[in-house]
Short mmCIF file of C-alpha atoms in Angstrom, two decimals:
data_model
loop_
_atom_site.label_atom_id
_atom_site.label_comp_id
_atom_site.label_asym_id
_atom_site.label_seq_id
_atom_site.Cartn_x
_atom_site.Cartn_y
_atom_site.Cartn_z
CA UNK R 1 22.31 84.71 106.20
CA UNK R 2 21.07 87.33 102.97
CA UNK R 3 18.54 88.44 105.77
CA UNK R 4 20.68 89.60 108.21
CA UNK R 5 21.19 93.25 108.50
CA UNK R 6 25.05 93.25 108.39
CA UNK R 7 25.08 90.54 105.52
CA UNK R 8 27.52 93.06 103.62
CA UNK R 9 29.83 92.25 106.04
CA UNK R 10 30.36 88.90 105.05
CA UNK R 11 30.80 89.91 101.46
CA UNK R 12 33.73 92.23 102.18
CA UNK R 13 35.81 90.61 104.55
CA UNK R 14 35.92 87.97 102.11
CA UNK R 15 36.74 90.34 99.42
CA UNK R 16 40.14 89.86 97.81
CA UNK R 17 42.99 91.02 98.17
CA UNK R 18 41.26 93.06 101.63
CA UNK R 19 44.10 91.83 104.06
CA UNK R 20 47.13 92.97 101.59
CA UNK R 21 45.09 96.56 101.22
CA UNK R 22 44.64 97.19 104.29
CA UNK R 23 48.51 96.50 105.26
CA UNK R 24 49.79 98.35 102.47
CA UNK R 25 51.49 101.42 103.51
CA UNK R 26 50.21 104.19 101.17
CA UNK R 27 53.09 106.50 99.89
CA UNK R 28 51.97 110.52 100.29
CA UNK R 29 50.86 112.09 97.15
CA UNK R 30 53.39 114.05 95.36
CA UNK R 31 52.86 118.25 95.76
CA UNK R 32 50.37 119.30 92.81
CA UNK R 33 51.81 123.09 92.36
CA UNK R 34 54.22 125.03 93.31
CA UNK R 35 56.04 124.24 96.52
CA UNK R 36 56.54 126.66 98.99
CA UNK R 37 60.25 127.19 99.54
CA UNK R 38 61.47 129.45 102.72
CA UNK R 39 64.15 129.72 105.50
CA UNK R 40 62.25 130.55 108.51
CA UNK R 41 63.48 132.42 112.12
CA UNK R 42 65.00 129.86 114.71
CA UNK R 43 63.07 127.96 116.67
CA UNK R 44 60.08 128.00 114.14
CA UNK R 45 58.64 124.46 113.41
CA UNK R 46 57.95 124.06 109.67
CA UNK R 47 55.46 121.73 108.22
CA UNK R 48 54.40 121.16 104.64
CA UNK R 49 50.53 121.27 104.36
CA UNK R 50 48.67 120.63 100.75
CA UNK R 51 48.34 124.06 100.28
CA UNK R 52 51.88 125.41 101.75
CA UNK R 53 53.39 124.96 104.82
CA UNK R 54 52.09 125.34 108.51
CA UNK R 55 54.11 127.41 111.13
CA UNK R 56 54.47 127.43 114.50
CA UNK R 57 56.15 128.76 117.40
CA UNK R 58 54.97 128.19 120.68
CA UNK R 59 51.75 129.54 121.07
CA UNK R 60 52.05 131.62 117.91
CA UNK R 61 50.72 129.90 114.71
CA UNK R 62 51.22 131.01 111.19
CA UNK R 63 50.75 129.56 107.44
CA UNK R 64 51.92 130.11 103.85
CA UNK R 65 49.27 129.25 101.58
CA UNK R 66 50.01 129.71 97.75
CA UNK R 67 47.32 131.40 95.35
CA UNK R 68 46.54 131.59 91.83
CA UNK R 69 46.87 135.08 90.75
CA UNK R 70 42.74 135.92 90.74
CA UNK R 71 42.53 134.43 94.25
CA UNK R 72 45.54 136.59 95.29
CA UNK R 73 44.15 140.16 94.07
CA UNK R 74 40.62 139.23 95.59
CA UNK R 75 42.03 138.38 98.61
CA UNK R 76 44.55 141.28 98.78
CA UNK R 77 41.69 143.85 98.04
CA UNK R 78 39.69 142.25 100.81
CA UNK R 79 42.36 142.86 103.59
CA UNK R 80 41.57 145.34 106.87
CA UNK R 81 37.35 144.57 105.58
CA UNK R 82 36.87 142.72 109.50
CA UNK R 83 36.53 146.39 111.06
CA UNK R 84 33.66 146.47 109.02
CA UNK R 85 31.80 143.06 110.06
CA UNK R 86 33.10 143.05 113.40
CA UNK R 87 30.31 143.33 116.69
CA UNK R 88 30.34 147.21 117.99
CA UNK R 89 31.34 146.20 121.52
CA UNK R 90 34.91 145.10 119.91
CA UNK R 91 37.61 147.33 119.96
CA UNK R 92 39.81 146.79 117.16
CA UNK R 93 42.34 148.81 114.92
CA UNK R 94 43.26 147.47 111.68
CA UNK R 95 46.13 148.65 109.54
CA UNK R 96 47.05 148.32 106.04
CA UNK R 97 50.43 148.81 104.29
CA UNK R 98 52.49 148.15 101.24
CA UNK R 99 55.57 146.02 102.49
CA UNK R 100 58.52 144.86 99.97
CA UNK R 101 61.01 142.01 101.43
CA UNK R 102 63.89 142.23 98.48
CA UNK R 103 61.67 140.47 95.88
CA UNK R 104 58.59 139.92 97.86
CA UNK R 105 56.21 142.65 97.73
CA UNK R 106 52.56 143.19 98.42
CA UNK R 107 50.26 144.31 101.26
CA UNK R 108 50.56 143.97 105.43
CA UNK R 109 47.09 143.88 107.30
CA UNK R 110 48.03 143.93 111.40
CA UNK R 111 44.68 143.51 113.15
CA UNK R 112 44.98 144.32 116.89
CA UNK R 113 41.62 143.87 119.13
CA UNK R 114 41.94 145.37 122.80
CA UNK R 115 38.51 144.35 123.75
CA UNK R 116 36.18 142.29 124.32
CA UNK R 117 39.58 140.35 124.76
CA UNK R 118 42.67 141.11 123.54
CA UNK R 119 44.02 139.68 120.29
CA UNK R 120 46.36 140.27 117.01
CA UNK R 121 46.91 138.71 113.73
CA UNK R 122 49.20 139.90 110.94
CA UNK R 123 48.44 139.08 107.37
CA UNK R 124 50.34 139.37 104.33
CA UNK R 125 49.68 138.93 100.24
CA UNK R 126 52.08 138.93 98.86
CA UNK R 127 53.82 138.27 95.43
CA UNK R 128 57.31 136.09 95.35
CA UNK R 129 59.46 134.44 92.87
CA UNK R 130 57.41 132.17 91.18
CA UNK R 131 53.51 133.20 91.83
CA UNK R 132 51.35 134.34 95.03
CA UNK R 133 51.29 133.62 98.59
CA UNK R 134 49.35 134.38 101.66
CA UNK R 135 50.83 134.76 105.25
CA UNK R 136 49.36 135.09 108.46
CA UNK R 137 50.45 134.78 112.20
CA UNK R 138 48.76 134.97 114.95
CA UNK R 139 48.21 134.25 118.81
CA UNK R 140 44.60 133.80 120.56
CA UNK R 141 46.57 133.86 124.20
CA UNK R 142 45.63 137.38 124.99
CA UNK R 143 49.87 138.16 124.48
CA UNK R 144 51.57 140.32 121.54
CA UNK R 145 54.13 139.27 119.55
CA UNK R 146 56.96 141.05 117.46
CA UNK R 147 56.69 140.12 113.71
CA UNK R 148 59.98 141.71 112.93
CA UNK R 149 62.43 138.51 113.19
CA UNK R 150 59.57 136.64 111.13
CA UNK R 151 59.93 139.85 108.95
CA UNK R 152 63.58 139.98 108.45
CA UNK R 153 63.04 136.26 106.60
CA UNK R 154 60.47 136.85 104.24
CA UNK R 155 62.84 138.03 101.60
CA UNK R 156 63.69 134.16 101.31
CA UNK R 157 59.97 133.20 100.50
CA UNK R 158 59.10 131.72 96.74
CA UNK R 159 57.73 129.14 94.96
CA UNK R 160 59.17 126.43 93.41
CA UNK R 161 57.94 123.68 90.81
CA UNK R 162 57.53 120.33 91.96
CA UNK R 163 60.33 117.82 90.43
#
């Protein structure tokens, strides 16, 4: 039997305790940092993701990811850079702004691409009660969208410490 190629086998399935692990139902991991608190538009689905939460309505998509503070000011100085990477046969505008939402403030990138396909994303850094968060939506179908109801909620947006 030690010659066998898949003698190991033996050795775990007899291993014990095996049948109680593998029907014990593993409880999720509490958060490890903040916890990203915020009331988003109707209709959006909402889930919690390791790093923030996961958005989605329809076929657009977003995420809230939170950031240490060196993470957020790299990442905020690097917005609107794709024009500068991107292929020359793309047609692309990319703007930047300074956006406040009552006590969320920071920078808006909106990157629209007209050809080779058509395209837009919207990303924001931005800094909320309680630390640093980037935002982004976007949709791949070829269709705008109007970021103004997801907008009119980011004032809600902060972090909270796990209990």
């Amino acid at each position: 039997l030690d010659e066998h190629p898949a003698h190991w086998l033996l050795a775990y399935i007899m291993w014990p305790g095996l049948a109680r692990d593998l029907v014990l139902v593993r409880q999720p991991e509490p958060p490890r940092g903040p916890v990203v608190v915020f009331d988003a538009p109707d209709g959006w689905k909402v889930t919690p993701s390791p790093s923030g939460l996961e958005l989605k309505k329809g076929r657009l998509v977003g995420g809230i990811s939170v950031f240490d503070k060196s993470t957020f000011k790299r990442c905020q100085s690097q917005l609107g850079q794709r024009s500068s990477i991107q292929p020359p046969d793309y047609q692309a505008t990319v703007e930047v702004s300074e956006v406040r939402f009552g006590e969320c403030f920071g920078k808006k990138c909106l990157y629209l691409m007209t050809a080779p396909e058509r395209w837009k994303q919207v990303d924001y850094m931005l800094q909320v009660p309680g630390g640093y968060v980037g935002v982004f939506l976007s949709t791949r179908t070829g269709t705008g969208f109007n970021e103004s109801p997801f907008e009119a909620k980011l004032h809600t947006l902060r972090l909270s410490t796990p209990d």
